[in-house]
XYZ file of C-alpha atoms in Angstrom:
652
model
C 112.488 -26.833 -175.774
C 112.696 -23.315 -175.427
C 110.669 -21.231 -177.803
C 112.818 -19.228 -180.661
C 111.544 -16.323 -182.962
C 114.751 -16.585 -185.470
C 114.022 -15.520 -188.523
C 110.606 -13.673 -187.522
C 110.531 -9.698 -187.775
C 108.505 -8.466 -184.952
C 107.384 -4.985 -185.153
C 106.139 -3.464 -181.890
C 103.879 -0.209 -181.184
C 104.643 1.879 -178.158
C 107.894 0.080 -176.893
C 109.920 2.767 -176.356
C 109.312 2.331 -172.574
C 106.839 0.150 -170.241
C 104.994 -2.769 -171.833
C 106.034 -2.346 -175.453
C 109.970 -1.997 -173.913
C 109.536 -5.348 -172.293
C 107.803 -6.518 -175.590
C 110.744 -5.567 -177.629
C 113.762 -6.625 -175.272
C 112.008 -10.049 -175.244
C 111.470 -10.927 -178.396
C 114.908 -9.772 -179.175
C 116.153 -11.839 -176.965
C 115.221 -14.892 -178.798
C 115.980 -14.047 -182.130
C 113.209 -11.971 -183.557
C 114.311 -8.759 -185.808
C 111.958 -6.104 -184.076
C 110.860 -3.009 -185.104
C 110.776 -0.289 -182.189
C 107.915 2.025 -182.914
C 107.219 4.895 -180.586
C 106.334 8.588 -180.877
C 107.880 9.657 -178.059
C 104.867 11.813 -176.842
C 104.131 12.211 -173.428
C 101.300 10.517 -171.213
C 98.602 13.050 -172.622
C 99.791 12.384 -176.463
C 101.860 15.940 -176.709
C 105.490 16.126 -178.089
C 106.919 13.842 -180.005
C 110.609 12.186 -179.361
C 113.313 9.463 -181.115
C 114.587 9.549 -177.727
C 112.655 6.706 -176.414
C 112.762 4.742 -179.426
C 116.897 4.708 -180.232
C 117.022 4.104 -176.468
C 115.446 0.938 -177.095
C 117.338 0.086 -180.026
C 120.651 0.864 -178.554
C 119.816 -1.914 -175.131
C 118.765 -4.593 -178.125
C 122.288 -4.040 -180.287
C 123.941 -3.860 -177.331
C 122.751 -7.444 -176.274
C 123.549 -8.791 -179.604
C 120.391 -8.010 -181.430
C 119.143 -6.508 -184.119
C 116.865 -3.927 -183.923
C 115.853 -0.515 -185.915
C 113.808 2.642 -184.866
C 110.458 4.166 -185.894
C 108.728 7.099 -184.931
C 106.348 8.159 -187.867
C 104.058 10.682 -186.269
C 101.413 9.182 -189.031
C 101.054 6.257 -187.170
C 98.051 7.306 -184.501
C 97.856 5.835 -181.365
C 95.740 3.045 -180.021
C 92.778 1.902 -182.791
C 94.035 3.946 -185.840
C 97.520 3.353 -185.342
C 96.507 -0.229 -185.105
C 94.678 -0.946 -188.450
C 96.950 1.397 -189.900
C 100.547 -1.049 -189.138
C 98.510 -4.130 -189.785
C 96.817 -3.112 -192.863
C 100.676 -2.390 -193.994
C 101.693 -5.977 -192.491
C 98.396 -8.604 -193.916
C 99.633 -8.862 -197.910
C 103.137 -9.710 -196.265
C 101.507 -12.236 -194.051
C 99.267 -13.776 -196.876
C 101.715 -14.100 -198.849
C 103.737 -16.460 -196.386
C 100.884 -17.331 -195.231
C 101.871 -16.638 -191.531
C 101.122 -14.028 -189.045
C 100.579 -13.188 -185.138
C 98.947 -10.111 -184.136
C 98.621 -8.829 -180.921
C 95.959 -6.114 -179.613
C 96.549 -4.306 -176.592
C 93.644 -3.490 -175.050
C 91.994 -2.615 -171.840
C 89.791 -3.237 -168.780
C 89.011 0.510 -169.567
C 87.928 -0.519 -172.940
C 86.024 -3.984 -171.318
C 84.605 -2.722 -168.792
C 84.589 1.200 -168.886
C 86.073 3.515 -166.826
C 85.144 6.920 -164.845
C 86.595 10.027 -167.073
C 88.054 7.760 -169.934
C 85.330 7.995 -172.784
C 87.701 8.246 -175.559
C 90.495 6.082 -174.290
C 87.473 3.064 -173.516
C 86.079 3.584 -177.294
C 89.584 2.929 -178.912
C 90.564 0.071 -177.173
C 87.144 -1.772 -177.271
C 87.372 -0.524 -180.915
C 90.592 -2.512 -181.325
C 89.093 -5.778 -179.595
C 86.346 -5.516 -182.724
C 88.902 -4.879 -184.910
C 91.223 -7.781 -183.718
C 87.825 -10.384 -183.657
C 87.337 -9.685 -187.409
C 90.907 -10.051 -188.374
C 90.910 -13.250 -186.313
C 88.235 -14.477 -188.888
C 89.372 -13.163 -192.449
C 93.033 -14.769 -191.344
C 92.474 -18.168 -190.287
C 92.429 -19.275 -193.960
C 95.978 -17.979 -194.232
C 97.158 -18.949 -190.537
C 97.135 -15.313 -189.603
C 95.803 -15.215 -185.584
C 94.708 -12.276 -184.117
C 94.476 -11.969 -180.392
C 93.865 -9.425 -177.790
C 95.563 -9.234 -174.473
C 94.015 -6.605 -171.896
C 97.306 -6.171 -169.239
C 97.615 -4.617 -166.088
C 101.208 -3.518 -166.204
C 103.263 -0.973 -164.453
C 103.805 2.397 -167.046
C 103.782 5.547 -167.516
C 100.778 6.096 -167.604
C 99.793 4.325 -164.378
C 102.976 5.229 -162.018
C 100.703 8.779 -161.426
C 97.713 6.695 -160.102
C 98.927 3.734 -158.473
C 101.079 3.087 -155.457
C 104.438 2.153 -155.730
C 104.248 -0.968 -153.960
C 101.842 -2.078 -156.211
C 103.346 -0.975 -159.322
C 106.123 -2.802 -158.316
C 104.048 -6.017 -158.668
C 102.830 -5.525 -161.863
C 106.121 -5.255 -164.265
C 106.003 -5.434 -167.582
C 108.020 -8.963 -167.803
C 105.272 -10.979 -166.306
C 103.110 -9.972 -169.363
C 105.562 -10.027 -172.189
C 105.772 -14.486 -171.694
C 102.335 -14.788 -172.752
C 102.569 -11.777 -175.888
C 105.899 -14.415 -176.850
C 103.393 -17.643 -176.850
C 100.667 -16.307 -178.625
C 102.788 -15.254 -181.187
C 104.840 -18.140 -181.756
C 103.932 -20.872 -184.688
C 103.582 -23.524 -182.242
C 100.767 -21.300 -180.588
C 97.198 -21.853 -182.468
C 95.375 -19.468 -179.968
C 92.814 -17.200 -182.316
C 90.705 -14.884 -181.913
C 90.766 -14.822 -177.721
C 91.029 -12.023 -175.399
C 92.873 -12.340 -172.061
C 93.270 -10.463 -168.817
C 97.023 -10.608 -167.628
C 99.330 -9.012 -164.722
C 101.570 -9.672 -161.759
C 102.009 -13.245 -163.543
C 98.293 -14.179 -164.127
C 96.531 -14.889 -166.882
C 92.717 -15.383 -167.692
C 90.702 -15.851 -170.396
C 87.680 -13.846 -170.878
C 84.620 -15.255 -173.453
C 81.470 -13.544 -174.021
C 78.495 -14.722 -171.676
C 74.476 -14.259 -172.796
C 70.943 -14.640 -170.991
C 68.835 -16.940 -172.014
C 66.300 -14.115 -172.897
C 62.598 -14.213 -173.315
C 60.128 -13.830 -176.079
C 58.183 -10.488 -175.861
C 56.216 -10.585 -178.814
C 53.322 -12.946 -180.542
C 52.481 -13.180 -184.256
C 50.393 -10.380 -185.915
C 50.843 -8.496 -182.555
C 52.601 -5.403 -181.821
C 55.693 -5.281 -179.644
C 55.284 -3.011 -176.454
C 57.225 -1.558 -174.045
C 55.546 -2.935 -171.625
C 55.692 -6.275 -172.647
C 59.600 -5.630 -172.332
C 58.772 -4.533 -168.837
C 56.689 -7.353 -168.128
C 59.589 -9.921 -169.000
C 62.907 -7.651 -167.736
C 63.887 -10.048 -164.741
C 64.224 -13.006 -167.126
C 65.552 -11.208 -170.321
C 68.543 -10.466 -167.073
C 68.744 -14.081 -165.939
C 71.967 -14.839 -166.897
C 70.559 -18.850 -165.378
C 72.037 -20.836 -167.711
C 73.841 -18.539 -169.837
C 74.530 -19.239 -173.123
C 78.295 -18.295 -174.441
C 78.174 -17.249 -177.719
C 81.279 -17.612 -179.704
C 80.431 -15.900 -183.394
C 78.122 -13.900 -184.869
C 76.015 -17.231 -186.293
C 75.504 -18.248 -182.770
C 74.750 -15.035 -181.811
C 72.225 -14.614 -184.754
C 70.759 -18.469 -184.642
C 68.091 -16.957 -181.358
C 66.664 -14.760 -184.020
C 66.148 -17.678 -186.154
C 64.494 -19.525 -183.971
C 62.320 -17.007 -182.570
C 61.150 -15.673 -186.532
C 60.441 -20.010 -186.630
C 58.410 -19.977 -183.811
C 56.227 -17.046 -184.518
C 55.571 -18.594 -188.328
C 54.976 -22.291 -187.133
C 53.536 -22.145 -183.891
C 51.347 -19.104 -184.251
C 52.529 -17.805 -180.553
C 55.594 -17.451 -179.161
C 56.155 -17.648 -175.317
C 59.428 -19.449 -174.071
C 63.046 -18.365 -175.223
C 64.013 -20.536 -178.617
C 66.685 -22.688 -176.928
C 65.024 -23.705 -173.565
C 62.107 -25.572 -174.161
C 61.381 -28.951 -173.005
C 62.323 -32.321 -174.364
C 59.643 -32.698 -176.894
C 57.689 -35.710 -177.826
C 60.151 -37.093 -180.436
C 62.675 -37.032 -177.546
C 64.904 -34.003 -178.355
C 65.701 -31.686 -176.088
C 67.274 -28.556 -177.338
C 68.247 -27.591 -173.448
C 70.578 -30.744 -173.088
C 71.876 -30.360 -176.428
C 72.638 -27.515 -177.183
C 76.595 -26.545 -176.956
C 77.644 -29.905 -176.761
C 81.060 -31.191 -178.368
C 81.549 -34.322 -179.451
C 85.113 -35.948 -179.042
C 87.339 -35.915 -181.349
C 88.074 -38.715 -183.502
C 89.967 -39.757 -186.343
C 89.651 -40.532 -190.141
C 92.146 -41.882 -192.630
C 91.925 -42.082 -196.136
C 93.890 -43.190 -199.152
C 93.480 -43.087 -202.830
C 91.429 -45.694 -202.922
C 88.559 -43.646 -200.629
C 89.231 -40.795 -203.208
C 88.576 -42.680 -206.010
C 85.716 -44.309 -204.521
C 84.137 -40.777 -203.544
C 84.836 -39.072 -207.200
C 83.066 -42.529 -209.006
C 80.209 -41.609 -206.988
C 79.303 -38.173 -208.135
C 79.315 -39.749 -211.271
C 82.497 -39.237 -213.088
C 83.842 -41.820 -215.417
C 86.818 -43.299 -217.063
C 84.812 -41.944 -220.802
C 85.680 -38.253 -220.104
C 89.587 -38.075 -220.250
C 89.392 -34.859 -218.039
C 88.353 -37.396 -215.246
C 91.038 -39.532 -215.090
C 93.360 -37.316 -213.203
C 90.211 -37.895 -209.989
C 90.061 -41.727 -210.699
C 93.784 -43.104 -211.605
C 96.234 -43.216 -208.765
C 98.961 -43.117 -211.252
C 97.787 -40.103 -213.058
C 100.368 -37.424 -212.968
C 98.492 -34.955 -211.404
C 96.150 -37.379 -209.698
C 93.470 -35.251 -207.417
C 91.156 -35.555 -204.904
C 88.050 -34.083 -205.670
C 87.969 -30.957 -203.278
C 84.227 -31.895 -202.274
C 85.721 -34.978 -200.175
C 86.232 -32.387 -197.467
C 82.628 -33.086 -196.610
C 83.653 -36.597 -196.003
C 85.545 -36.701 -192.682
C 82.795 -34.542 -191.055
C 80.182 -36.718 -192.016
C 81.852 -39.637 -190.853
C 82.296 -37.724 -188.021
C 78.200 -36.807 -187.322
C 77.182 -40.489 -188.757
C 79.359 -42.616 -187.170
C 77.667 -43.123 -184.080
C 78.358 -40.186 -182.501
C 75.494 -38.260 -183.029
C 73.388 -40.516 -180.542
C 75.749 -40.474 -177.483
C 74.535 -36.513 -177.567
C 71.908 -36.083 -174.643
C 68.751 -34.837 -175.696
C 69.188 -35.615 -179.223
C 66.925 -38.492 -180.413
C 67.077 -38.362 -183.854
C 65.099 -41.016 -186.256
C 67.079 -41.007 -189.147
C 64.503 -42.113 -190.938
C 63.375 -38.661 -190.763
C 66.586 -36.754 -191.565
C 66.675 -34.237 -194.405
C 69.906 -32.062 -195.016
C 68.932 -28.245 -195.355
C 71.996 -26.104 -196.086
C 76.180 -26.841 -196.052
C 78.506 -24.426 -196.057
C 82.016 -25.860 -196.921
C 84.962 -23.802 -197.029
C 88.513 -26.199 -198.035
C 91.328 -24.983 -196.657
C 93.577 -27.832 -198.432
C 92.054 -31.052 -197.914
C 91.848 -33.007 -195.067
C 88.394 -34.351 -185.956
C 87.359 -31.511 -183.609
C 83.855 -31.385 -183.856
C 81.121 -28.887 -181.935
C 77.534 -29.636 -182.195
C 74.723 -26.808 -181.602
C 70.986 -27.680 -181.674
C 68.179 -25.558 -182.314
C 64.397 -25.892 -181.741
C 61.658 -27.849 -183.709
C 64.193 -30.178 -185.317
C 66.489 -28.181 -187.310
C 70.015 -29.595 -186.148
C 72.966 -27.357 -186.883
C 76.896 -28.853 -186.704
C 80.101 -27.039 -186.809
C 82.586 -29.173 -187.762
C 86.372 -28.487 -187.950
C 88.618 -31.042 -189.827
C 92.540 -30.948 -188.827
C 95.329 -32.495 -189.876
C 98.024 -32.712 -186.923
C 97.060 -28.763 -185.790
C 96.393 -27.491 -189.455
C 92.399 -26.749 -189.892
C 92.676 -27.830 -193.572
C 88.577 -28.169 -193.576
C 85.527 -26.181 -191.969
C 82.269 -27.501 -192.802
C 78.597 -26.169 -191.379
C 75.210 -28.467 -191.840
C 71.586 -27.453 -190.963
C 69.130 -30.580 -190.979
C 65.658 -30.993 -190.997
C 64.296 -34.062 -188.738
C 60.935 -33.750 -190.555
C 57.368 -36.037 -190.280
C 57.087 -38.460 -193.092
C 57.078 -37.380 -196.224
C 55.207 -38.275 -199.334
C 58.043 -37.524 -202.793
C 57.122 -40.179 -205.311
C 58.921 -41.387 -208.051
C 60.211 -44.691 -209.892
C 62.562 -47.129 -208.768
C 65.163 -47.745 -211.588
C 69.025 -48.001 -211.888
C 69.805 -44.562 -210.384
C 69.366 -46.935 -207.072
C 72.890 -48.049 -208.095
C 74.033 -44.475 -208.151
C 73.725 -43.994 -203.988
C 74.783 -47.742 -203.916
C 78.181 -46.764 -205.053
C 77.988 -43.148 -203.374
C 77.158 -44.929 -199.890
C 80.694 -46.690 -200.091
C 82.217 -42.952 -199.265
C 80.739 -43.666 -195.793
C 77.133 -42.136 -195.376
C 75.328 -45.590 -194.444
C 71.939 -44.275 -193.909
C 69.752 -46.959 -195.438
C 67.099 -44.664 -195.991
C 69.543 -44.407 -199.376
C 69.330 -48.329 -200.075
C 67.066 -49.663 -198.156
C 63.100 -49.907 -199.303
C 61.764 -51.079 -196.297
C 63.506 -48.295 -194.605
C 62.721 -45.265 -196.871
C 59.447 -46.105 -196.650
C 59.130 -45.312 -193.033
C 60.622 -42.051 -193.692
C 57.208 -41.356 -196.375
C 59.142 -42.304 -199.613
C 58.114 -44.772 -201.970
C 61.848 -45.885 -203.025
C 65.115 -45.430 -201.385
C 66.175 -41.527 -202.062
C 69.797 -40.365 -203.201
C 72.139 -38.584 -200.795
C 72.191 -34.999 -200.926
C 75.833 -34.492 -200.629
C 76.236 -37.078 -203.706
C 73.813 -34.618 -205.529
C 76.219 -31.792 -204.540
C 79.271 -33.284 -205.643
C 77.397 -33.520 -209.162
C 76.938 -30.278 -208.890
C 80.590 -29.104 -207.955
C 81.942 -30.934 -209.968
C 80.192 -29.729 -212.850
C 82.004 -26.183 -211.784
C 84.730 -27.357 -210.984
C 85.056 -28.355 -214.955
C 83.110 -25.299 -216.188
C 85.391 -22.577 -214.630
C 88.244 -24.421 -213.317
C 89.430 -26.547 -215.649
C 88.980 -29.455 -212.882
C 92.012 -28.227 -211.290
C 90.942 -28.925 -207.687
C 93.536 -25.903 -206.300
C 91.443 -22.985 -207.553
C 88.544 -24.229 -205.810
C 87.886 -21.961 -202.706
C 84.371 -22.334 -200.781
C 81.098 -23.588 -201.203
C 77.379 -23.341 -200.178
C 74.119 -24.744 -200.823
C 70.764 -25.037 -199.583
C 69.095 -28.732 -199.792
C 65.256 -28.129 -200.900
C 63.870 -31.603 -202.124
C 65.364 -35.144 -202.503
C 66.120 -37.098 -205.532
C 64.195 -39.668 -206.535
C 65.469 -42.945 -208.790
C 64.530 -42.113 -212.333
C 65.600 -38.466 -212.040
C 68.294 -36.718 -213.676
C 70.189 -34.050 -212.863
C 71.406 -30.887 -214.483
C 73.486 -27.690 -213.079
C 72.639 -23.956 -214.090
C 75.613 -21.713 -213.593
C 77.115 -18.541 -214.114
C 79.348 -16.472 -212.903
C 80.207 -12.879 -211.153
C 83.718 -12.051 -210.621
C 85.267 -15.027 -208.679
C 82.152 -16.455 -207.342
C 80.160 -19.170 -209.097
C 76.202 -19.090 -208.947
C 74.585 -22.828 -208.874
C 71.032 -23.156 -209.791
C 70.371 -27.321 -209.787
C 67.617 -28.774 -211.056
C 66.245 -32.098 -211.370
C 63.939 -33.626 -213.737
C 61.649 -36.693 -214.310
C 61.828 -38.466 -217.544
C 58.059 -39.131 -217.403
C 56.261 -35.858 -216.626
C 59.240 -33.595 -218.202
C 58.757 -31.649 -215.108
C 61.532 -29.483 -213.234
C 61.534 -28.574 -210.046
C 64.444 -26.652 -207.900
C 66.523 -29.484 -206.319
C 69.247 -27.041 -204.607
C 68.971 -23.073 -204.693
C 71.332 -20.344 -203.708
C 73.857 -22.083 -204.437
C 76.995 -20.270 -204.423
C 80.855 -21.599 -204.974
C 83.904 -19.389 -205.121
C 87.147 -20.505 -207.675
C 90.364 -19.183 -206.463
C 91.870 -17.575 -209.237
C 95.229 -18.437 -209.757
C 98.173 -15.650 -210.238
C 97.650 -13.621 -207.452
C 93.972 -13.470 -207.678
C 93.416 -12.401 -211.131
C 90.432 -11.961 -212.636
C 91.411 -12.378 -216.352
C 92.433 -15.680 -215.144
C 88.839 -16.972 -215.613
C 88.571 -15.206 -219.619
C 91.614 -17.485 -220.902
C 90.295 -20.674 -219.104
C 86.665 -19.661 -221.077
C 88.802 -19.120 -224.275
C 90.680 -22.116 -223.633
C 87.783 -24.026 -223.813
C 85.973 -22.505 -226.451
C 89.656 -23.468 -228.645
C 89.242 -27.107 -227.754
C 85.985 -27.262 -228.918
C 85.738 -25.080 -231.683
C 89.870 -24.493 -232.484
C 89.912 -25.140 -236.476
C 87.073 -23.274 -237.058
C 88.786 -20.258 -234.905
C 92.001 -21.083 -236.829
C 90.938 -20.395 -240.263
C 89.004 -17.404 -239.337
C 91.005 -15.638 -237.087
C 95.266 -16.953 -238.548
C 97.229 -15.549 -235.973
C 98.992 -15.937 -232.344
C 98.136 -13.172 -230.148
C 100.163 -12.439 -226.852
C 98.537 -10.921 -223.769
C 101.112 -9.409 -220.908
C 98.740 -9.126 -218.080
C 99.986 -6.679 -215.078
C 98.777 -6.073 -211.153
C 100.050 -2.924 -209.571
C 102.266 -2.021 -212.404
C 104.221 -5.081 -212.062
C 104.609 -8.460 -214.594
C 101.645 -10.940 -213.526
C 101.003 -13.194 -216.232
C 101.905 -13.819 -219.641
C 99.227 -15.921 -221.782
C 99.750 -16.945 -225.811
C 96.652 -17.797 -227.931
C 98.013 -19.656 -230.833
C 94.598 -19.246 -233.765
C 97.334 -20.018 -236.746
C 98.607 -23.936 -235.933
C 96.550 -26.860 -236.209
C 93.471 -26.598 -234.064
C 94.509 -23.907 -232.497
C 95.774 -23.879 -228.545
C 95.814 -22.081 -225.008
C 99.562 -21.310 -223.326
C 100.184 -19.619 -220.203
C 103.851 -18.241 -219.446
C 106.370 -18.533 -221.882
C 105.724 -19.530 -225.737
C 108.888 -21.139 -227.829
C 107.011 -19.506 -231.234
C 106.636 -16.336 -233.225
C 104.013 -14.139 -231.688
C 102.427 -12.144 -234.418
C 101.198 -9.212 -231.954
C 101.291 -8.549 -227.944
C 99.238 -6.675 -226.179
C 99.562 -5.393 -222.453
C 97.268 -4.233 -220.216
C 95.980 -4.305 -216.620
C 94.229 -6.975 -215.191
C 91.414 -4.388 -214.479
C 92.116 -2.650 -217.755
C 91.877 -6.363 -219.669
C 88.222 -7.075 -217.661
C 87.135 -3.773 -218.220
C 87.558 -4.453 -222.717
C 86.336 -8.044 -222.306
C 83.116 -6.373 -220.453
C 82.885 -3.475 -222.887
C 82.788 -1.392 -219.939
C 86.171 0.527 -222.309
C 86.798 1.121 -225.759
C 89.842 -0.865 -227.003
C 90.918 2.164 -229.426
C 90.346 4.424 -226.131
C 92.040 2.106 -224.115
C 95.195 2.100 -226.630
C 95.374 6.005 -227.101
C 95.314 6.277 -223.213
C 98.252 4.132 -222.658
C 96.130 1.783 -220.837
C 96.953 -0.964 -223.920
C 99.888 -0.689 -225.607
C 101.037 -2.881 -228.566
C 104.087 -4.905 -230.271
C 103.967 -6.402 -233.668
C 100.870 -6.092 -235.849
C 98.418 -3.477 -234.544
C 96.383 -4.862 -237.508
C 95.456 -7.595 -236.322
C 93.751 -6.392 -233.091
C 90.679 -6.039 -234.963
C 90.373 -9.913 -234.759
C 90.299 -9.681 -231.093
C 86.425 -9.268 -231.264
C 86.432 -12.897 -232.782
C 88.155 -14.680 -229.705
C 86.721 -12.572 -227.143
C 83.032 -12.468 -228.427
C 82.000 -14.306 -231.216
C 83.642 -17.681 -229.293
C 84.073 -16.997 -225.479
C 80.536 -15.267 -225.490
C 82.125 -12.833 -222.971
């Protein structure tokens, strides 16, 4: 099946003649709407011309096509001009939440090049450019890629032969600009060499290095010297592919210098040690891909083990298949990568000999895409195991999780043995079947006294609990989290979640306590969860769902205080972009977002920015009105109740 761009608009730098031309004709070709942007400057960046550009156009309508001209002298060449057309393209692509971009670069920019300083800045510049966009669009299946060609143009017919121009033409690079920018294509974030109808992929290649320093010494130049032929072995290269793997040496090495006293050997070389890992072996390994299925009745399952119940009516919609809006707790993403790590495939890893006796989760960073197995496993030194795993469903990533773990000595957490035992029973049912979580006999040769609980089951407490706080338990607005593991739960412990929140981020402090010794201790710090605010991302968003609550619980007492129904017109960018009605005059009071059947008895409009900025008292809501920044229908009187709903309740 032939690929087909109908319905796509394709807009395309520099194609009024060489690559971009190709670029342009092709895409056109198949359907695409394109955009012909060129200045129409000569090779040194004088002039400027529509020439080139209506040229262009003219060969594309001529075929059939449909094509338009632009040749806006704002738009720089090379890196500026390229942040400036996609910064003016990303909201579109957001919004319909797909997008291909395509760098040009060049082996000038790669590699350098004799007498082109400037030139090689701008296009490595661009590769930069294209590696972060590659990152902050995957969420909204935006790729970014960067193709480095060797084509025949005008600015290489002066310096190359003609026979050899004649061998690179622009249509043997254009086929693989087409693929990666197709929807089919899931290519992100690469950078590829192409010409004369090759194509190679380049990736990033690293030394194993050396250690130059020891603990409480200096760091010499001469020690640097000392060590220069194997900081340049490239032996054994590593191949970085992101900045955590690029930063996770330093980690190591700032480990070794505070455990072992002196550091000598590079962090990810060292021998197989005597618990039988060996970092060297394991390090970069994937495992294979495998494959988990779920229905409600896992969901369910998962949501009774975090410890919700059929008591609280705002659970019901997480345990009743039938529920209307019946939900899958957004946590469950963990799920399919730990059935992925636990099920066995953990020990076909060579090098890795883990006693899971010993096993201790340290930090998870989990970042749902949707909900619901490509998974890549990298090791570190001295026991601390770190796992990338991607969860996909068909080609979508609709999950990314991270895990650090600790494969510690035994340990020696006491504590009593009572029914919270029956709290992992259930929790172990969502597929973690370490029995160092039910079985005695088994936590005891890990150092504990009783069986311990999981530590995601203790997390899903814990996002759950903000998932009700700030989100109403509406599983859609949540975004990300992360938390670090510090100590286990013991039976006979309960748990309780500190919170609070900055902007659209969620701060999780979670302690447990002993019902004995009335002692707390931190159970999981820096925790941090972000809610997607619905509505375009507003902020206000999360001040009705606070006074929403407040009504429920404290309505008739609002109601005879406050005996009116406000209306709030909330705007982004000067346009419409929500519409909420707090109702403080009928029966216990009540939240309603969009439109409200009753009489409003006064409406207010404002901002989104303007609306956080009163609820903050970061602005004066008289000063606010005599600016224009709030304006008001109906009875202005009544506005001096609005300190009631938005203080004395919502404690905002």
């Amino acid at each position: 099946m032939s690929l087909s761009f109908e319905g796509r608009v394709v807009l395309v730098t520099g194609a009024g003649g060489g690559i971009g031309r190709e670029y342009a004709l092709a895409f056109a070709e198949r359907g695409a709407s394109v955009v012909v942007n060129d200045l129409g400057g000569d090779i040194k960046g004088g002039g400027k011309s529509s020439a080139a550009a209506d040229k262009v156009v003219e060969e594309i309508r001529a075929k059939g096509g449909k094509a338009v001209a632009n040749y806006d002298i704002v738009h720089r060449v090379h890196l500026r001009g390229s942040f400036l057309v996609t910064r003016a393209a990303w909201n579109h692509m957001k919004n319909q939440n797909f997008g291909r971009i395509i760098m040009t670069a060049s082996a000038a920019g790669i590699y350098g090049n004799f007498g082109q300083a400037n030139y090689s800045a701008a296009k490595l510049g661009m590769l930069g450019l294209a590696n972060t966009l590659a990152i902050e669009g995957r969420k909204y299946n935006i790729h970014c890629n960067t193709i480095a060609p060797v084509a025949g143009s005008r600015l290489t017919e002066t310096v190359m032969p003609a026979d050899l121009l004649a061998s690179l033409k622009p249509e043997y690079v254009a086929p693989l600009v087409l693929w990666l920018c197709h929807d089919q294509c899931q290519e992100n974030g690469g950078l590829f060499e192409v010409g004369a109808g090759w194509i190679g992929k380049l990736r990033w290649e690293r030394s194993q290095g050396d250690i130059v320093r020891q603990k409480n010494q200096p760091m010499t130049p001469e020690a640097v010297r000392d060590k220069w032929d194997k900081i340049c072995d490239f032996t054994e290269a590593t191949k970085p592919v992101s900045i955590q793997e690029s930063l996770q040496s330093v980690v190591n090495v700032l480990s070794q210098v505070e455990l072992a006293g002196e550091v000598g050997a590079n962090p990810t070389a060292a021998s197989a040690s005597a618990s039988g890992i060996n970092p060297t072996e394991a390090v970069g390994k994937k495992l294979p891909p495998t494959t988990f299925s779920f229905d409600h009745t896992q969901c369910i399952l998962y949501a009774l083990g975090v410890g919700m119940s059929t008591k609280d009516p705002d659970h019901l919609r997480f345990l009743y298949e039938g529920h209307a809006d019946f939900s899958c707790l957004p946590t469950f993403g963990v799920i399919p990568s730990q059935a992925a790590m636990m099920g066995g495939g953990l020990s076909t890893v060579p090098g890795l000999n883990i006693d899971f006796t010993q096993v201790r989760k340290h930090t998870l960073n989990a970042e749902l895409l949707r909900l619901l197995i490509t998974c890549t496993l990298d090791i570190s030194k001295y026991h601390l195991c770190c796992f990338t795993v991607n969860t996909y469903n068909g080609n979508e990533l609709v999950c990314y999780n991270q895990f650090s773990v600790f494969v510690v000595g035994a340990g020696g957490f006491g504590g009593r043995r009572t029914s919270e035992k029956a709290k992992a029973a259930l929790y172990r049912l969502s597929g973690d079947w370490n029995p160092l979580h039910i079985d005695p006999s088994f936590a005891a040769l890990g150092g504990f006294k009783a069986p311990i609980l999981h530590g995601l089951c203790s997390f899903g407490f814990a996002a759950r609990h903000v998932l009700k706080q700030y989100a109403d338990n509406d599983p859609s607005r949540f975004k990300a989290i992360k938390v670090r593991f510090v100590k286990p739960v013991m039976p006979g412990q309960s748990l309780q979640t500190e919170m609070w929140k900055e902007g659209n981020r969620i701060h999780i402090h979670k302690n447990f306590q002993t019902t004995i010794l009335d002692l707390c201790t931190d159970l999981m710090t820096g925790g941090l969860m972000s809610v997607s605010v619905q509505g375009g991302g507003l902020q206000s968003e999360l001040v009705f769902a606070e006074i929403g609550r407040r009504i429920k619980d404290l309505g008739s007492e609002m109601v005879k205080k406050v005996n009116a129904v406000f209306g709030w017109e909330i705007t982004k960018d000067g346009r419409p972009a929500a519409q909420w009605t707090i109702d403080l005059k009928n029966g216990s009071g009540s939240l309603h977002k969009g439109s409200y059947s009753g009489k409003v008895d006064v409406t207010f409009t404002v901002s989104d920015e303007d609306f956080m900025e009163v609820v903050q008292g970061k602005l004066n809501p008289q000063k606010a009105f005599f600016s224009g920044k709030l304006k008001v229908r109906g009875n202005i009187m009544l506005s001096q109740k609005l300190e009631v709903i938005l203080k004395d309740y919502a404690k905002l």
